[in-house]
Coordinates of N, CA and C and ligand atoms in Angstrom, one line a residue:
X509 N -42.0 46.7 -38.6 CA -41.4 45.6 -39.3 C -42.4 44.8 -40.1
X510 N -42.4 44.7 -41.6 CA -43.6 44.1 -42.0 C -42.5 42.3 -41.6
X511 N -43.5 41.3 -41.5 CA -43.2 39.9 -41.8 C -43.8 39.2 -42.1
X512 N -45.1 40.1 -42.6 CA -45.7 38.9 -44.1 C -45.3 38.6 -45.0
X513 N -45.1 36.9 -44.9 CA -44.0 36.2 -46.1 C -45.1 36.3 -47.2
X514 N -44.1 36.2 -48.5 CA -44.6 35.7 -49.9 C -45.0 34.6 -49.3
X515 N -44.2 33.8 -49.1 CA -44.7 32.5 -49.3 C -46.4 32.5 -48.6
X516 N -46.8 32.7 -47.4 CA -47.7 32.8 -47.2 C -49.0 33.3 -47.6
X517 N -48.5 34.5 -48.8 CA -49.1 35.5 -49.6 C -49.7 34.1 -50.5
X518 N -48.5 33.6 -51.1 CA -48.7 32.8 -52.4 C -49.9 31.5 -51.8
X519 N -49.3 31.1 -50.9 CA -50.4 30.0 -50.4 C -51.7 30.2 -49.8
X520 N -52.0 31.2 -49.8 CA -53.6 31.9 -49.9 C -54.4 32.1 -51.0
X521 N -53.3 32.5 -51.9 CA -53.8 32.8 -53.2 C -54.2 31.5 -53.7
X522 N -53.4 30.7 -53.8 CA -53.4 28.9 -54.3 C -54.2 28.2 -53.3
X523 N -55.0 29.0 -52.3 CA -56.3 28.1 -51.6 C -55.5 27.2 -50.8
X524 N -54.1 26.7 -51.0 CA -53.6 26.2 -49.6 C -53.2 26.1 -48.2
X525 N -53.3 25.1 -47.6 CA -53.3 25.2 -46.0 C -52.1 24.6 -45.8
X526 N -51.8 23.7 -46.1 CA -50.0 22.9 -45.4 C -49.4 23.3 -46.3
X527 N -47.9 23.8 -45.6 CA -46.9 24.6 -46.3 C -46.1 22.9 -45.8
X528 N -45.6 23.3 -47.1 CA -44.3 21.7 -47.0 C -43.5 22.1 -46.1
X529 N -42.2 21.3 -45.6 CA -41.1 21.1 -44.6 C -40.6 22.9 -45.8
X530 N -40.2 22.6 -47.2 CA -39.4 24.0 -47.8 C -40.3 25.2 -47.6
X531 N -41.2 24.8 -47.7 CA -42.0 26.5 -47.6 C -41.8 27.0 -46.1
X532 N -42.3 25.9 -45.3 CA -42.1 26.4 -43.7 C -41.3 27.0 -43.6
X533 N -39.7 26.1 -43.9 CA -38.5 26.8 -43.4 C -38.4 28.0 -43.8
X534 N -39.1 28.3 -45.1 CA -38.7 29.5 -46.0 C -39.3 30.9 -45.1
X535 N -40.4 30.5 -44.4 CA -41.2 31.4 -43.7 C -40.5 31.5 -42.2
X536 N -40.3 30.3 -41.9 CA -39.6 30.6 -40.3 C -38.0 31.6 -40.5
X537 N -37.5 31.1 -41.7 CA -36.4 32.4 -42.0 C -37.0 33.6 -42.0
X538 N -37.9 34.0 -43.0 CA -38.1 35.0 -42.4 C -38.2 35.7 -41.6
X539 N -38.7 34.8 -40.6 CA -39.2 35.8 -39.3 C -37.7 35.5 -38.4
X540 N -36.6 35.0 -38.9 CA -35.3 35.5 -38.6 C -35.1 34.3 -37.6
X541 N -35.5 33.1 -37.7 CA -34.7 32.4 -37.2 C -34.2 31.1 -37.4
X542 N -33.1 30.5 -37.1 CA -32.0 30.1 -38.1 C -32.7 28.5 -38.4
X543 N -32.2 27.8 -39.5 CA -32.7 26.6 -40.1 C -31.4 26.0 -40.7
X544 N -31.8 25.0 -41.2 CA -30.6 23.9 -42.1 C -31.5 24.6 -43.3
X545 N -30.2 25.2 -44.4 CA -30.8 25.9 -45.3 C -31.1 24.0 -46.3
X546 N -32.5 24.0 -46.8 CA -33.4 23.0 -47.2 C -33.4 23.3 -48.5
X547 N -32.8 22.6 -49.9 CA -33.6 22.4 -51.4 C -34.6 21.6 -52.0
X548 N -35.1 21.8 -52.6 CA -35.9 20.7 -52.9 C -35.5 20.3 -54.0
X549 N -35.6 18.8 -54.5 CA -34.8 18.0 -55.9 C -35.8 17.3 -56.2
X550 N -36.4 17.5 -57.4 CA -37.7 16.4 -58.5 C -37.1 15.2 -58.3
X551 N -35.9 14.6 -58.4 CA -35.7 13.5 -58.9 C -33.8 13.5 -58.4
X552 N -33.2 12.3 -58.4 CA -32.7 11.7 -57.6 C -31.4 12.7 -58.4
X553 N -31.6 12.7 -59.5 CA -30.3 13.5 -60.3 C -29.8 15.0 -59.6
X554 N -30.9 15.8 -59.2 CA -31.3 16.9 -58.9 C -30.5 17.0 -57.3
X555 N -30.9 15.6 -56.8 CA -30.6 15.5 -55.2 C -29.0 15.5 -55.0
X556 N -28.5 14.9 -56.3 CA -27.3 14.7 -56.1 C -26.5 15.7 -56.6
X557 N -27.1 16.5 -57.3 CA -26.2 17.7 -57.6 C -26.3 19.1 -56.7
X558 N -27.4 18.6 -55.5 CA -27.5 19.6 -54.7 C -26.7 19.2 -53.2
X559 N -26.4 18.1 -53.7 CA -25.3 17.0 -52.4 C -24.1 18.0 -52.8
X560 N -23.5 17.8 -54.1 CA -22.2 18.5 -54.4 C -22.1 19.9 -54.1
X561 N -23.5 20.3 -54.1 CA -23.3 21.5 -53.9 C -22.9 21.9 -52.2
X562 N -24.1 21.7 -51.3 CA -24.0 21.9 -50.1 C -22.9 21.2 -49.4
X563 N -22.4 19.8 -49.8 CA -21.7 18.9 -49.0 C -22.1 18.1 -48.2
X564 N -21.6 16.4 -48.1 CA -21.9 15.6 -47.3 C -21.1 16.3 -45.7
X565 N -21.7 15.6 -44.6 CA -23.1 14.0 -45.1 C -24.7 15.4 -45.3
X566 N -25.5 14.4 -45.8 CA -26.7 15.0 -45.9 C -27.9 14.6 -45.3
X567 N -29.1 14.8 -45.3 CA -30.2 14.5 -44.9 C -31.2 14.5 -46.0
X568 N -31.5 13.1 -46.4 CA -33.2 13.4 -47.4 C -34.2 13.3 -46.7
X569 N -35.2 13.8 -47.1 CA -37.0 14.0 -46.5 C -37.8 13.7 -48.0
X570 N -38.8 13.2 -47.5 CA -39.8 13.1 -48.4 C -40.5 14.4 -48.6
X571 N -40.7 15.1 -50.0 CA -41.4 16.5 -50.3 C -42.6 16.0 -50.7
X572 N -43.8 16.5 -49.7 CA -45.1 16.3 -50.5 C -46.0 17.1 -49.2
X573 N -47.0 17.5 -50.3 CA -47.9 18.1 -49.3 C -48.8 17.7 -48.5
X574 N -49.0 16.2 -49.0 CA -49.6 15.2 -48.4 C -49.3 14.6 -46.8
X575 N -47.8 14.4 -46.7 CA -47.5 14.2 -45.8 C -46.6 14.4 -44.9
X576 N -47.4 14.7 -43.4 CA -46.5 15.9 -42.4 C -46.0 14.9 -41.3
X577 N -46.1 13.5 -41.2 CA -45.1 13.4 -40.2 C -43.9 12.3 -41.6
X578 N -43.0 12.8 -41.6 CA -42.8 12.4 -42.7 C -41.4 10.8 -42.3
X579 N -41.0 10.7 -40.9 CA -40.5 9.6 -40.6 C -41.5 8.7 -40.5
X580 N -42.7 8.9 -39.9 CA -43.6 7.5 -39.8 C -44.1 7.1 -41.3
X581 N -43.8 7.6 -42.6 CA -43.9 7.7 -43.6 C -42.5 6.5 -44.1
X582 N -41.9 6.3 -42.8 CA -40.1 6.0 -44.1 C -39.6 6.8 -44.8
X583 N -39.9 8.4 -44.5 CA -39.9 9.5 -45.2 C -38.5 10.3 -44.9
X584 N -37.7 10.2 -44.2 CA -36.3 10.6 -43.4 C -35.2 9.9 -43.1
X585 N -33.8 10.0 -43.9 CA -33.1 9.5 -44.3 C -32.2 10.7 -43.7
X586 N -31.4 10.3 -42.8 CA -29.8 11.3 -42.0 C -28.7 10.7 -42.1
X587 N -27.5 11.4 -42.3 CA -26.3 11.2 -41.9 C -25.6 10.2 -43.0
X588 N -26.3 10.8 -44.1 CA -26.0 10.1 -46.0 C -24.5 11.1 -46.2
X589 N -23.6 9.8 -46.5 CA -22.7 10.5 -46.1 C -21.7 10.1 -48.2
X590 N -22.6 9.9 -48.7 CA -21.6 9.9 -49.9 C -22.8 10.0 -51.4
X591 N -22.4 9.6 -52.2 CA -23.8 9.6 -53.5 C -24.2 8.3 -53.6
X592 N -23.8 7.4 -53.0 CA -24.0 5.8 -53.0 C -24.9 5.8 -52.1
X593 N -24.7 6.4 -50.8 CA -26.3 6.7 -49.8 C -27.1 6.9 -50.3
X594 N -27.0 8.3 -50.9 CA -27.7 9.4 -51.6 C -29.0 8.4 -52.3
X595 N -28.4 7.7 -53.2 CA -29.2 7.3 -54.1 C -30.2 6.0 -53.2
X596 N -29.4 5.2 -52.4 CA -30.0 4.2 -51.5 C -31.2 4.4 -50.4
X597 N -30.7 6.0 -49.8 CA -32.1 6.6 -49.0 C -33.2 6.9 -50.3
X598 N -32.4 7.7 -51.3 CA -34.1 8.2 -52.5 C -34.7 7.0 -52.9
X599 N -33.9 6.1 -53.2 CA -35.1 4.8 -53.6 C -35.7 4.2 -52.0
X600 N -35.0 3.9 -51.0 CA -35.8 3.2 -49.9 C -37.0 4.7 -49.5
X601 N -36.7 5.9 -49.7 CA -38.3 6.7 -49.7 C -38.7 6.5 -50.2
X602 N -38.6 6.2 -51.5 CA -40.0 6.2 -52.5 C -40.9 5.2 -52.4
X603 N -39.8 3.9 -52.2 CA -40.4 2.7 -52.0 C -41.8 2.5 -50.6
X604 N -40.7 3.1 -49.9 CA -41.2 3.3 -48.7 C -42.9 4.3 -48.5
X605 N -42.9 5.3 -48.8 CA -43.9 6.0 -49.5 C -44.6 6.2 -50.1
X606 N -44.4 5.4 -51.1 CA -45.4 4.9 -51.9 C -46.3 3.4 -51.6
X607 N -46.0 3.0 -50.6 CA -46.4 1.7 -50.1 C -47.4 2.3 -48.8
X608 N -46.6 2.9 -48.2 CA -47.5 3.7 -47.4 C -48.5 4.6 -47.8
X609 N -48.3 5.4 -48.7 CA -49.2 6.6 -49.2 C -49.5 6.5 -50.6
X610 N -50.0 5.4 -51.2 CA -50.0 5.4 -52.9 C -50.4 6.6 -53.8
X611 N -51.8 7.5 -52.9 CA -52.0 8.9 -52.7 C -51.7 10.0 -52.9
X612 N -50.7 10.1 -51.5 CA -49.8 11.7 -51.9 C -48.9 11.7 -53.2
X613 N -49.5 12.9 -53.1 CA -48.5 13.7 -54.4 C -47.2 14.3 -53.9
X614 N -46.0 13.6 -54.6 CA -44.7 13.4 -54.4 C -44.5 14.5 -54.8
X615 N -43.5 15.5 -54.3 CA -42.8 16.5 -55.2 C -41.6 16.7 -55.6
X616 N -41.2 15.1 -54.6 CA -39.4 14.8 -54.5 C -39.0 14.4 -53.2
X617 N -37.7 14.8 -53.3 CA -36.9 15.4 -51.7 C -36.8 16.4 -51.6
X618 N -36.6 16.9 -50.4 CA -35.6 17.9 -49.3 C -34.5 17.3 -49.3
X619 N -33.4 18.0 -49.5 CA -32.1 17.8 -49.3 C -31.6 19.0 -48.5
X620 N -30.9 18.5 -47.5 CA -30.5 19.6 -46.5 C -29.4 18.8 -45.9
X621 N -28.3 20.0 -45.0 CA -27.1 19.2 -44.0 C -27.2 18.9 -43.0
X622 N -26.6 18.0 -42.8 CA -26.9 17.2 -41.6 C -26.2 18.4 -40.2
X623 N -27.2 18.4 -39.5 CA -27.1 19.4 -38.4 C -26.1 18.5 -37.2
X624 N -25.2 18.5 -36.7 CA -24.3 18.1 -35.6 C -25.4 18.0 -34.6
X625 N -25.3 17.0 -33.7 CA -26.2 16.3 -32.8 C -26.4 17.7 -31.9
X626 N -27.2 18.1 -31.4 CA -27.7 18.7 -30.0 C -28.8 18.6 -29.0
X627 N -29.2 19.3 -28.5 CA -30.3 18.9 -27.5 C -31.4 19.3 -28.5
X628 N -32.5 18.3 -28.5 CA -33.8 18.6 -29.4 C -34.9 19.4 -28.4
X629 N -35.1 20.5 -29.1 CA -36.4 21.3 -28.3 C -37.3 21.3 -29.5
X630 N -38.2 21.3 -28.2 CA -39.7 21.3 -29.6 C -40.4 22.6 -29.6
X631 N -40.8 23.8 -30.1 CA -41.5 24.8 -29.8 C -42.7 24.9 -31.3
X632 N -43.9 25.5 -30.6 CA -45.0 25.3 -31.0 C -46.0 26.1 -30.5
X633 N -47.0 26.3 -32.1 CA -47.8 26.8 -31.8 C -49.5 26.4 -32.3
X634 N -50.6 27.2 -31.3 CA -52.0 26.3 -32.0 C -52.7 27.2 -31.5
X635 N -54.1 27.2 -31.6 CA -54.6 28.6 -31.4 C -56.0 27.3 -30.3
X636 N -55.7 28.3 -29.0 CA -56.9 27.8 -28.2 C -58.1 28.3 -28.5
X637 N -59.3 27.7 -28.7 CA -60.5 27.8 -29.0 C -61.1 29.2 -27.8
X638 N -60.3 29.2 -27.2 CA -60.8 30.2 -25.5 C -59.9 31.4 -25.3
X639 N -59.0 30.7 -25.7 CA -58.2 31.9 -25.3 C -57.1 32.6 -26.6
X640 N -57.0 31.9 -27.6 CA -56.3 32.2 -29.1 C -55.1 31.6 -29.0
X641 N -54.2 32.5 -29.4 CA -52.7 31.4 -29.5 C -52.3 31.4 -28.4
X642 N -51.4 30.4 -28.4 CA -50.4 29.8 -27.3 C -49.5 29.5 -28.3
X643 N -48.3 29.3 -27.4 CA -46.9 29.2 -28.1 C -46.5 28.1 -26.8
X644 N -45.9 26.8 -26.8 CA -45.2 25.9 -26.0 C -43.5 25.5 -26.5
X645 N -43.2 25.2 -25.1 CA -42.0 24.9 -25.3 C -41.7 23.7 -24.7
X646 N -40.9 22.3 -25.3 CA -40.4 21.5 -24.7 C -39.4 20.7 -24.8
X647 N -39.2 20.1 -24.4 CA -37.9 18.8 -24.8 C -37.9 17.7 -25.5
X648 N -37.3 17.5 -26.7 CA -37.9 16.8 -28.1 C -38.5 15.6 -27.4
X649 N -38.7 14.9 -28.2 CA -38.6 12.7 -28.0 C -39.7 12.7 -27.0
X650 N -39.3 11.7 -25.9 CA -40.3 11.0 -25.1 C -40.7 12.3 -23.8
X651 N -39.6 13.1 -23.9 CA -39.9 14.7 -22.5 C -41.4 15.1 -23.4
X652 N -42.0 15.2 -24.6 CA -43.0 15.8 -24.6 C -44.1 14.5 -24.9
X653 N -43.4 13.7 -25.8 CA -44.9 12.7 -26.4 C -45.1 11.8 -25.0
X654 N -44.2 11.5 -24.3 CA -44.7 10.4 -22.9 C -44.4 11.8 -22.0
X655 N -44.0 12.0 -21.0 CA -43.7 12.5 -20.1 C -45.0 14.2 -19.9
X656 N -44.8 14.7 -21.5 CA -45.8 15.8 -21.2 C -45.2 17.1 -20.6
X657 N -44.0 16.5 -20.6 CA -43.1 17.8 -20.1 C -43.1 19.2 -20.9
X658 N -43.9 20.2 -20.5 CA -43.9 21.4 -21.5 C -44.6 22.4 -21.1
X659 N -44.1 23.8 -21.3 CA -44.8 24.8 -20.8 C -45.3 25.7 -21.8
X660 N -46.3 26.2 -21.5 CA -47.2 27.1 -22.6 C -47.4 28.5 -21.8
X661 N -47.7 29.4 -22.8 CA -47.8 31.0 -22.6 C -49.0 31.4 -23.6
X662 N -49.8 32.2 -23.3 CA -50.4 33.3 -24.4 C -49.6 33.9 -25.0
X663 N -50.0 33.8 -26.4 CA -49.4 35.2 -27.3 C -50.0 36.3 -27.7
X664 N -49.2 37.8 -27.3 CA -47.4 37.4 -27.4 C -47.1 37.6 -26.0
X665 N -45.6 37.0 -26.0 CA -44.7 37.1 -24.9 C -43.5 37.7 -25.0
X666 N -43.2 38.2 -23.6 CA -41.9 39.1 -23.3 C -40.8 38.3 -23.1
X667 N -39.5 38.9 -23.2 CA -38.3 38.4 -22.9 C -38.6 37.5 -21.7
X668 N -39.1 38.1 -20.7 CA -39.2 37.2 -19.4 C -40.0 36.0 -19.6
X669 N -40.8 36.1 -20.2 CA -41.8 35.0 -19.9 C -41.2 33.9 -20.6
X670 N -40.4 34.3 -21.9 CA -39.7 33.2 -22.7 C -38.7 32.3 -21.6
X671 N -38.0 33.1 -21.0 CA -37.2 32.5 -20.3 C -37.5 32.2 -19.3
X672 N -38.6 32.1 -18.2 CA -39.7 31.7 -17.7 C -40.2 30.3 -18.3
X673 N -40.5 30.2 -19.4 CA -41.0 29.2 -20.3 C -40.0 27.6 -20.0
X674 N -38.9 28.3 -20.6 CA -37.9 27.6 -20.6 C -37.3 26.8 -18.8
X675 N -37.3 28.0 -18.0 CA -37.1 27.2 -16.9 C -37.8 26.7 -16.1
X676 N -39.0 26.6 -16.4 CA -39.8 26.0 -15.6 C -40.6 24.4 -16.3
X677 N -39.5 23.9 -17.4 CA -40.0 22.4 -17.6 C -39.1 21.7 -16.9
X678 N -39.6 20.6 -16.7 CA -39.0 19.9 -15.4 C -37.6 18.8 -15.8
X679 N -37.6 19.0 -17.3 CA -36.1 19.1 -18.0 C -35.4 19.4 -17.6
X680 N -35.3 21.2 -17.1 CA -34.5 22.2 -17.4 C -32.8 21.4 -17.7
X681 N -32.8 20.9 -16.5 CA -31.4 20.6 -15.8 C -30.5 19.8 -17.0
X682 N -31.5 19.4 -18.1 CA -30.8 18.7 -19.6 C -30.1 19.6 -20.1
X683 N -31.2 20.6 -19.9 CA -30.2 22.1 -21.2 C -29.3 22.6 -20.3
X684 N -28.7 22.0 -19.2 CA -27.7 22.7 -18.6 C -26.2 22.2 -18.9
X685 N -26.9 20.6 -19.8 CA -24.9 19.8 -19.7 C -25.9 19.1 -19.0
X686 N -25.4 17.6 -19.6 CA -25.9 16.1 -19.2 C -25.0 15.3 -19.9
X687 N -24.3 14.2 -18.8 CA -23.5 13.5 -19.6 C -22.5 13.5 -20.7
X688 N -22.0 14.7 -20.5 CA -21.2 15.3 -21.9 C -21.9 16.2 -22.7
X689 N -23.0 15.8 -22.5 CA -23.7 17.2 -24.0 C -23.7 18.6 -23.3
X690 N -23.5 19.2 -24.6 CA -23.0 20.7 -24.5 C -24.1 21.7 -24.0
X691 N -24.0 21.8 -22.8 CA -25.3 22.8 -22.5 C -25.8 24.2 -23.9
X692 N -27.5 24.5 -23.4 CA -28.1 24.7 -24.9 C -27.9 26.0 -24.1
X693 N -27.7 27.0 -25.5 CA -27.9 28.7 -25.3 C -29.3 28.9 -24.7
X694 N -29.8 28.9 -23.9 CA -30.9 29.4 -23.0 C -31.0 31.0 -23.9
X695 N -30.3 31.7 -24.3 CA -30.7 33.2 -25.1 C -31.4 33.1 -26.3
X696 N -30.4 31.8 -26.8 CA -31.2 31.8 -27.9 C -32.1 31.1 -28.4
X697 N -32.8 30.1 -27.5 CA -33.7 29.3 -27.3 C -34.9 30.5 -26.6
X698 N -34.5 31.6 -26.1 CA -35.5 32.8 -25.7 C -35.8 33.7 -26.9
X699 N -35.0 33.3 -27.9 CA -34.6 34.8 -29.0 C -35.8 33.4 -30.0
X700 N -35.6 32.3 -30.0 CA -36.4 31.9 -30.6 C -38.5 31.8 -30.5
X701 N -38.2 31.5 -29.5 CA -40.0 31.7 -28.6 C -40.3 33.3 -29.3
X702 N -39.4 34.0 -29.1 CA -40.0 35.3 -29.0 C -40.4 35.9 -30.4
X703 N -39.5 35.3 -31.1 CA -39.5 35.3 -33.2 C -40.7 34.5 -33.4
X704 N -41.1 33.4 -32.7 CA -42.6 32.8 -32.8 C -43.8 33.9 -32.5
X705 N -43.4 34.2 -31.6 CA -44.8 35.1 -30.4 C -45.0 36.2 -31.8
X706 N -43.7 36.7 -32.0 CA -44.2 37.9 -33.0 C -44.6 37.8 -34.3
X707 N -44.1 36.8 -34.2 CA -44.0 36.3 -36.0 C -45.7 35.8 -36.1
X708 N -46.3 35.2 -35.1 CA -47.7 34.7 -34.9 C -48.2 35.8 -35.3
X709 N -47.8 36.8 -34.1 CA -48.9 38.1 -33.8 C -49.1 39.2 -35.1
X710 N -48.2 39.0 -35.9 CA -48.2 39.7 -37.0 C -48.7 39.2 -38.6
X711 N -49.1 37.7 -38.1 CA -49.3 36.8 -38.7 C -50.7 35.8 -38.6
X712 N -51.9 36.8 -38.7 CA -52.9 36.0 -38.2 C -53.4 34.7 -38.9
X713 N -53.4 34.5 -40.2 CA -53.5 33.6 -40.6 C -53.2 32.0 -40.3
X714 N -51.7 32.2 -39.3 CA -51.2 30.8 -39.2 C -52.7 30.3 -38.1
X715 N -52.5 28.8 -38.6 CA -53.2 28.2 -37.4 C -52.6 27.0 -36.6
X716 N -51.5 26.8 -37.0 CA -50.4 26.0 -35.9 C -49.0 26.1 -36.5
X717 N -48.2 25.9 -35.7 CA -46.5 26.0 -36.1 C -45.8 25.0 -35.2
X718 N -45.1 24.1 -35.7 CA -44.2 23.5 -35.4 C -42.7 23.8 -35.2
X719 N -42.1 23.7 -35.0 CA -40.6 23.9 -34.6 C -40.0 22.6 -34.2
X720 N -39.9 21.1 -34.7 CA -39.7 20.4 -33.7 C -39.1 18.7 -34.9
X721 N -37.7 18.8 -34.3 CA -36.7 19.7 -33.6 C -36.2 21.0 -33.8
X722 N -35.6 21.6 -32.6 CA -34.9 22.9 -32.9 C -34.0 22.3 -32.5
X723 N -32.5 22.0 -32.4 CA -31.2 21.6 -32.2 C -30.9 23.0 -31.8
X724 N -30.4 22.8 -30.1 CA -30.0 23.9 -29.4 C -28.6 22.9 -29.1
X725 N -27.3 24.4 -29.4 CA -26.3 24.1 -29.1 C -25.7 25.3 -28.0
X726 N -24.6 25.6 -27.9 CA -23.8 26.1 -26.5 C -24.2 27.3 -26.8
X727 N -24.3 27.8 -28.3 CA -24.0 29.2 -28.6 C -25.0 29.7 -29.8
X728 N -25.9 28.8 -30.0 CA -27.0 28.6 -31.0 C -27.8 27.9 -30.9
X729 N -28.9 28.2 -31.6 CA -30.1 27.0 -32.1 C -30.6 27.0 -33.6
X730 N -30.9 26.2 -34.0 CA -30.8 25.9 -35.3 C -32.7 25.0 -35.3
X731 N -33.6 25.3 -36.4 CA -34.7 24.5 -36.5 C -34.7 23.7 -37.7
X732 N -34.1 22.4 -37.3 CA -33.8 21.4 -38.7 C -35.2 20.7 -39.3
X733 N -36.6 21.0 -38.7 CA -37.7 21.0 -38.9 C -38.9 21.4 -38.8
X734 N -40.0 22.1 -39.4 CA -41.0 23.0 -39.0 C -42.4 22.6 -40.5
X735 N -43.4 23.0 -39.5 CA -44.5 22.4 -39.9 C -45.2 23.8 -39.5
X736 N -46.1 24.5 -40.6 CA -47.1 25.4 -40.3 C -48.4 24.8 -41.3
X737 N -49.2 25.2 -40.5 CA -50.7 25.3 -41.5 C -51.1 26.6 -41.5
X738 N -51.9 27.0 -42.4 CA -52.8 28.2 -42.4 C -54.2 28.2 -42.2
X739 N -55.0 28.8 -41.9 CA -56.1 28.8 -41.5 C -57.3 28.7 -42.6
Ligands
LIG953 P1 -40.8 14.4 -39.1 O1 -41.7 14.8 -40.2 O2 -41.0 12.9 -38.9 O3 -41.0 15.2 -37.9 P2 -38.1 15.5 -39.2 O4 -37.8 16.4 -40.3 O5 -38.4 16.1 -37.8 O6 -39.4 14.6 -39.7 O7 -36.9 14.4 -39.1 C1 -37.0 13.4 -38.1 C2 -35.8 13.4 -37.2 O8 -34.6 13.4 -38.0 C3 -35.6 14.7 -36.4 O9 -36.4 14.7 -35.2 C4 -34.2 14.8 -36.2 O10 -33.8 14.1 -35.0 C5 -33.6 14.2 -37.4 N1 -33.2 15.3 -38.4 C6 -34.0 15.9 -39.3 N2 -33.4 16.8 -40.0 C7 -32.1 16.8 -39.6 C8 -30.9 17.5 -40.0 N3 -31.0 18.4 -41.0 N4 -29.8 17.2 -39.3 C9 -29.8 16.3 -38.4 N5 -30.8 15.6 -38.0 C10 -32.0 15.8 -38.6
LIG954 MG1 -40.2 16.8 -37.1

């Protein structure tokens, strides 16, 4: 199975290391696993004819290579549900972004659909100085940034260990059904880990990968955000 992306090709060539939110995704499709299909729009005209196209509600992001967390930015704008949003999120980013970052080089928005709420998993990758990659898995929000809740493996990993991975954060019992939310596909939250493990291992270049969120639902997972660097 070759899965060396272009895009990755192209961004070696061009001496770069951060792949934007669009290139990511464009590479995490590759290696076959599913995303909010993501365009990019120069300018607010652009954003709104790719609104018509895809359909509200939408989601804007700030495109720039400059900057990777892109809500602490004022950079993320969800659940834009008409072209009167539309246009109210692109000006409060720019404003927002450029106050923050006078710096980065803007390349627009991301315009993508708004993904139906699910359980947030975070999966990820970084290369241990000792031992090489790892791949982690955890539960979006405060289960990883306070709590620390998360389990890690060497890569690569087998069916079992993914699912291993998965049952042994001290979560688990969220991705089962909590309070009404729709317990997550535990297969395909395994089918995901495992499209990292390979996709890494055939892929030496990367030097970290984000996934986070992945929106796991009853019968799917979906990665409405992802962040790689290259080495
Ligand atoms: P950041 O660079 O700050 O990590 P994200 O792309 O992860 O930016 O967006 C921030 C949050 O917005 C996500 O954690 C998620 O909750 C929500 N979000 C992002 N994209 C979508 C989408 N397509 N559909 C629904 N919610 C989204
Ligand atoms: Mg994110």
């Amino acid at each position: 199975m070759n899965m060396i992306s272009n895009v990755i090709n192209d961004m070696k060539t061009a001496g770069k290391t951060m792949l934007t939110e669009i290139e990511a995704k464009q590479v995490i499709k590759d290696a076959g696993i599913k995303i909010t299909e993501t365009r990019l729009a120069a300018n607010l005209k652009e954003a709104l004819a790719i609104c018509k196209e895809i359909g509200f509600p939408v989601v804007l992001k700030i495109a720039s290579p400059d900057i990777t967390h892109k809500s602490d930015a004022g950079g993320v704008k969800t659940g834009l549900k008409d072209a009167k949003e539309v246009k109210k999120a692109y000006d409060d980013i720019m404003t927002s972004v450029k106050a923050k970052f006078p710096d980065a080089k803007i390349e627009g928005v991301s315009v993508q659909q708004m993904a139906r709420p699910g359980v947030e998993i975070i999966v990820g990758m970084f290369k241990d100085p000792q031992f090489g990659p790892v791949i982690m898995f955890g539960l979006g929000g405060i289960f990883v940034e306070v709590l620390k809740d998360v389990s890690f493996r060497l890569i690569p990993i087998e069916k079992r260990d993914a699912e291993q991975m998965i049952k042994e954060i001290k979560g688990f019992a969220l991705l089962k059904g909590y309070r009404g939310q729709e317990p997550a596909d535990i297969a395909a939250l395994a089918d995901v880990l495992m499209k990292v493990s390979s996709f890494v291992e055939k892929n030496p270049d990367i030097k970290e990968l984000d996934l986070n969120p992945v929106f796991a639902y009853k019968d799917s997972a979906v990665a409405v955000d992802a962040r790689i660097v290259l080495e």
